[in-house]
PDB file of C-alpha atoms in Angstrom:
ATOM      1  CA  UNK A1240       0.000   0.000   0.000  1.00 86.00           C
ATOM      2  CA  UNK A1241       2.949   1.818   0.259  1.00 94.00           C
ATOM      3  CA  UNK A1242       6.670   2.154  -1.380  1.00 91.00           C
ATOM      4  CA  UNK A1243       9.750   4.791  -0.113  1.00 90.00           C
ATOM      5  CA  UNK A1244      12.957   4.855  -1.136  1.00 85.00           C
ATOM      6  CA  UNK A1245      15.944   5.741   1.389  1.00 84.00           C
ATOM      7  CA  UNK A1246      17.362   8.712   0.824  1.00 71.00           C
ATOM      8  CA  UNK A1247      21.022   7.948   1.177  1.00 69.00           C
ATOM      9  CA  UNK A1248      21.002   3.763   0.422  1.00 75.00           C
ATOM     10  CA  UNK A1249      19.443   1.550  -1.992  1.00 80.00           C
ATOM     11  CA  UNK A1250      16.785   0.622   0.223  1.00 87.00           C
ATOM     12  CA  UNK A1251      12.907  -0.181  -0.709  1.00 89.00           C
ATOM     13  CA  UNK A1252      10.900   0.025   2.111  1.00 93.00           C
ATOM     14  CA  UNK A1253       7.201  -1.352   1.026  1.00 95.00           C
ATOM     15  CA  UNK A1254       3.928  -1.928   3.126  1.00 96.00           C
ATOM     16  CA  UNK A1255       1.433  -4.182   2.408  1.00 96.00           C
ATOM     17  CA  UNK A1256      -2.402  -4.965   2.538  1.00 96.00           C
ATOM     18  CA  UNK A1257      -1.133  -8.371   3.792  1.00 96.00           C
ATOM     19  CA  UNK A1258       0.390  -7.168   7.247  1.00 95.00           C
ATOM     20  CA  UNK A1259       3.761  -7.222   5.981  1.00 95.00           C
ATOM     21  CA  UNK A1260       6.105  -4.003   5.925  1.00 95.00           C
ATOM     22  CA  UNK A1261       9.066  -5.469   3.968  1.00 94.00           C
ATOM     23  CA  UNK A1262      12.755  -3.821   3.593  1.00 92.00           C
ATOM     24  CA  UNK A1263      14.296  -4.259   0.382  1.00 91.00           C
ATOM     25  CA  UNK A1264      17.900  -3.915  -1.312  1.00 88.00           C
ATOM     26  CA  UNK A1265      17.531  -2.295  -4.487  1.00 83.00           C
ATOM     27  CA  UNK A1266      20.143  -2.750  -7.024  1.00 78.00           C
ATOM     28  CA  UNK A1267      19.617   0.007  -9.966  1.00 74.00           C
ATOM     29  CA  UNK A1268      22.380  -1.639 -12.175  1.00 75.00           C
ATOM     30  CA  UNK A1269      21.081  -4.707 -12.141  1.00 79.00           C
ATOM     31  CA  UNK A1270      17.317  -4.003 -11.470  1.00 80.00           C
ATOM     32  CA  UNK A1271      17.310  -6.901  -9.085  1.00 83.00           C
ATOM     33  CA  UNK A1272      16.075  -6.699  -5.460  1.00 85.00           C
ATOM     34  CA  UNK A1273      16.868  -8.909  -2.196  1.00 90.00           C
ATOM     35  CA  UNK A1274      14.778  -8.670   0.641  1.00 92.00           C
ATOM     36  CA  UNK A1275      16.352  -7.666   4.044  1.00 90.00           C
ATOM     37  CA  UNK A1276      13.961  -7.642   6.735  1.00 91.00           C
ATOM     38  CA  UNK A1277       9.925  -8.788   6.837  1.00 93.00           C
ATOM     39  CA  UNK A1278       8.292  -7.751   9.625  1.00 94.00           C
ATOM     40  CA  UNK A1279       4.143  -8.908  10.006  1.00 93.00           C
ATOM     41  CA  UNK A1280       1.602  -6.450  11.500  1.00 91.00           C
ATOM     42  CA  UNK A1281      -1.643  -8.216  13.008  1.00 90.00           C
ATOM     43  CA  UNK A1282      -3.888  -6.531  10.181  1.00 93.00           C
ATOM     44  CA  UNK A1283      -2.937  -4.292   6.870  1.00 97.00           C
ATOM     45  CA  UNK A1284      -0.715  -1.949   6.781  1.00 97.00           C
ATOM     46  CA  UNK A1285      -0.908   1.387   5.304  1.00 97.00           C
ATOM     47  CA  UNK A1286       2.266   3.498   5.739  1.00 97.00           C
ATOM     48  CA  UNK A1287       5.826   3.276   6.759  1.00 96.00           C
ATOM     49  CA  UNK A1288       8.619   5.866   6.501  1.00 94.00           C
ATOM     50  CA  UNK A1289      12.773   5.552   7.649  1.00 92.00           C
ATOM     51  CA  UNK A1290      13.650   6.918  11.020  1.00 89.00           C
ATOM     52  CA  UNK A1291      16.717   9.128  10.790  1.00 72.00           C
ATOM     53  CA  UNK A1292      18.828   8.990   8.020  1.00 66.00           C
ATOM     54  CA  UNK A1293      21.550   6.250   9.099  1.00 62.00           C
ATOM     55  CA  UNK A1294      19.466   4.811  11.483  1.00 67.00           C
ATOM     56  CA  UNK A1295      18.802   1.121  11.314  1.00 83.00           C
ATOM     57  CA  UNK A1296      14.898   1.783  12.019  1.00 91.00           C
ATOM     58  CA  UNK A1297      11.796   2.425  10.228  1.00 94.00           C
ATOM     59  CA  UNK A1298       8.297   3.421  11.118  1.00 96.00           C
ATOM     60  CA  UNK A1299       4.836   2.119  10.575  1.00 97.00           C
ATOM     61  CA  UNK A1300       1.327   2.025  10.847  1.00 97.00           C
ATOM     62  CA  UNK A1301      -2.031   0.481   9.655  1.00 97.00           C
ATOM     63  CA  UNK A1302      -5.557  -0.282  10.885  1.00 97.00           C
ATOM     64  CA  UNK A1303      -3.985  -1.807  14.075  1.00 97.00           C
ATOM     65  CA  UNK A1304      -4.189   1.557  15.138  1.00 98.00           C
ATOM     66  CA  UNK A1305      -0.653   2.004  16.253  1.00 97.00           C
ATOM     67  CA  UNK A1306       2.457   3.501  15.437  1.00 97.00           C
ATOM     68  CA  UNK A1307       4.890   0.940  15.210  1.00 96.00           C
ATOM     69  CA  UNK A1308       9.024   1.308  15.469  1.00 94.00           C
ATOM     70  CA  UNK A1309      11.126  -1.817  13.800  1.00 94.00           C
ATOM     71  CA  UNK A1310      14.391  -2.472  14.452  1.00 91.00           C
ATOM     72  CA  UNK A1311      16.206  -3.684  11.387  1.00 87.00           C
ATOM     73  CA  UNK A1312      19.389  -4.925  12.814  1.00 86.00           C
ATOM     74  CA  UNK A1313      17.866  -6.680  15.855  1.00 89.00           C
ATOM     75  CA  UNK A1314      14.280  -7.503  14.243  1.00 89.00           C
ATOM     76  CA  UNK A1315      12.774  -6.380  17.257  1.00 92.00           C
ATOM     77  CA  UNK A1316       9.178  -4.147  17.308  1.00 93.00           C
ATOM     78  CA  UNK A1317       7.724  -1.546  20.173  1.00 93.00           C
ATOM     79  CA  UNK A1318       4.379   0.203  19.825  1.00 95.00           C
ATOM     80  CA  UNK A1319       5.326   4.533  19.677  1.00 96.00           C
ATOM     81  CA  UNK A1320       1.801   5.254  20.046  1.00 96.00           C
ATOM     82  CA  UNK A1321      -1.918   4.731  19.296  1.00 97.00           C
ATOM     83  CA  UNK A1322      -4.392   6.385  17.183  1.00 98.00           C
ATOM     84  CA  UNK A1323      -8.486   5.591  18.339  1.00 98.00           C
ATOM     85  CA  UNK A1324      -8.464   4.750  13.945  1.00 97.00           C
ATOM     86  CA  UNK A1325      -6.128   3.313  11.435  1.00 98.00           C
ATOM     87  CA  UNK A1326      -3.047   5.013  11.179  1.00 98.00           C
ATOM     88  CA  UNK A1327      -3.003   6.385   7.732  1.00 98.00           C
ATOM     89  CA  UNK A1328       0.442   8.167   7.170  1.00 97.00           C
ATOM     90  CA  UNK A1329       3.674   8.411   9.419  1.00 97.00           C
ATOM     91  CA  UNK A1330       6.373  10.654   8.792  1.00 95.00           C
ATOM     92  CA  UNK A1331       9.988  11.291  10.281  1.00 93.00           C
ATOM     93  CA  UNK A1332      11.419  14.768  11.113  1.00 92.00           C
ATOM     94  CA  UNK A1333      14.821  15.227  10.907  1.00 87.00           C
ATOM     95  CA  UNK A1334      14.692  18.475  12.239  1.00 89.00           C
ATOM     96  CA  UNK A1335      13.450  17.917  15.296  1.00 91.00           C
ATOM     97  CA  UNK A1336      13.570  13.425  15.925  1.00 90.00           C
ATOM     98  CA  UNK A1337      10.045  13.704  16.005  1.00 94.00           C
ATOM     99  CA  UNK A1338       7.583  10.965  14.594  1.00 96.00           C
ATOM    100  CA  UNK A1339       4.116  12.908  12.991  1.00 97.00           C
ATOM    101  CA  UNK A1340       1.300  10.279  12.247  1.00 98.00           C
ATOM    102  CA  UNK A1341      -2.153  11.054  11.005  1.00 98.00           C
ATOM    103  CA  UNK A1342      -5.025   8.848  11.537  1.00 98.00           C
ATOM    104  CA  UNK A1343      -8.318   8.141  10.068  1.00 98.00           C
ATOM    105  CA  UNK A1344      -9.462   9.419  13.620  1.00 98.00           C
ATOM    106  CA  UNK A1345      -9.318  12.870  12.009  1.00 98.00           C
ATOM    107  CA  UNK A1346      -5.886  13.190  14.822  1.00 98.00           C
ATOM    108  CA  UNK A1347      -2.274  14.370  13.748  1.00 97.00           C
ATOM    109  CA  UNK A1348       0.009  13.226  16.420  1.00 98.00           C
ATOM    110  CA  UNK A1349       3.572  13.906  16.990  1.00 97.00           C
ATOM    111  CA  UNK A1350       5.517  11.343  19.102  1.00 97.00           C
ATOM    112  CA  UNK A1351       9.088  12.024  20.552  1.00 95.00           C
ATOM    113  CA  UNK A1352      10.326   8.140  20.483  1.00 91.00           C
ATOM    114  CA  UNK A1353      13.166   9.268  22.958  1.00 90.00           C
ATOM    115  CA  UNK A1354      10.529   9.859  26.033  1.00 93.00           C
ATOM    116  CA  UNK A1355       9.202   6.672  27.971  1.00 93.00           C
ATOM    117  CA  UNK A1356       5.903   5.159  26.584  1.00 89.00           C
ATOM    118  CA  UNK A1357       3.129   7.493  28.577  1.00 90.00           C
ATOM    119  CA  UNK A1358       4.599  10.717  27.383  1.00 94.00           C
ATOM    120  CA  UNK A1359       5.697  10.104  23.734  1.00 95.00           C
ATOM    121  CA  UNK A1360       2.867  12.157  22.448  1.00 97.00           C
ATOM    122  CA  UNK A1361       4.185  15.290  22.570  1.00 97.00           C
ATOM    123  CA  UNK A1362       1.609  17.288  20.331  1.00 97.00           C
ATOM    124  CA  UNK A1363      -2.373  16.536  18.984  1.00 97.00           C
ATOM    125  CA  UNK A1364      -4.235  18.322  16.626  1.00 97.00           C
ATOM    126  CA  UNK A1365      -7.742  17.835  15.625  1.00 98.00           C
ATOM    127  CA  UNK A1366      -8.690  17.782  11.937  1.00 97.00           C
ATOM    128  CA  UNK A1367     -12.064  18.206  10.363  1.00 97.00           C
ATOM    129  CA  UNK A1368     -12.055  14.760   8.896  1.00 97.00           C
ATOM    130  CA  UNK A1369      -9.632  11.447   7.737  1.00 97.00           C
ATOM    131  CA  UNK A1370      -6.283  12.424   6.988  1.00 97.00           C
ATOM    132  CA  UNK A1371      -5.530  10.317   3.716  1.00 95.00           C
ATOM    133  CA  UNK A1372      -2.383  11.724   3.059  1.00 94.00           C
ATOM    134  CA  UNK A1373       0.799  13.617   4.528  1.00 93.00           C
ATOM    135  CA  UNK A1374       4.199  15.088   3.706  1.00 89.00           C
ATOM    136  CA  UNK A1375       7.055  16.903   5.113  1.00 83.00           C
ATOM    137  CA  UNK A1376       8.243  19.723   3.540  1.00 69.00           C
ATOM    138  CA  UNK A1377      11.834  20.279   2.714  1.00 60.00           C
TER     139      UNK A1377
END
């Protein structure tokens, strides 16, 4: 349901109606791909982005209503955050190390991953409907 490139690798990160948010190496030359990492969500998932450029984690989330961080080098997942709907777009600042998500509970939330659990959300902001799409500017 979803397909972003790393900015500074050859990495495919791509989400899935089937649970699955799946890490890819992408090889331009030789238009061939390997996949890295799988990780399975308990129901579809709608949106993923990288954490930090460098960093060996990337964000997700989907109609389990959560915001989801996956370790790629240890394969290991923690909830960020919940939405009361389906978690339709997540985005990383750089700027700041914050996580923003937007829901289909008409919610943009901004999570600060480096706080324990019960005060990540650092920010909410009521919207007059479904947010069905989301991007940070440059």
């Amino acid at each position: 349901s979803s397909l972003r490139f790393s900015g500074d690798s050859g990495l495919l990160l791509a989400t899935s109606w089937d649970g699955g948010v799946r890490l890819y190496d992408a090889d331009l030359a030789s238009e061939t791909s390997t996949l890295r990492q799988h990780f399975t969500a308990p129901g579809p998932v709608l949106d993923a982005c990288f954490a930090e450029a460098g960093s060996m984690s990337v964000m997700s989330g989907g109609l389990s209503k959560a915001v989801v961080r996956h370790d790629l080098m240890t394969g290991s997942e923690d909830v960020v955050g919940t939405h009361d709907g389906a978690v339709k777009c997540v985005e990383y600042d750089e700027d700041t190390g914050m996580v923003i998500s937007g829901g289909w509970d008409a919610k943009l939330k901004c999570w600060d991953t480096r706080l324990p659990a019960e005060r990540r959300c650092v920010a909410e902001v009521s919207l007059p409907g479904k947010v069905y799409s989301m991007s940070m500017g440059v």
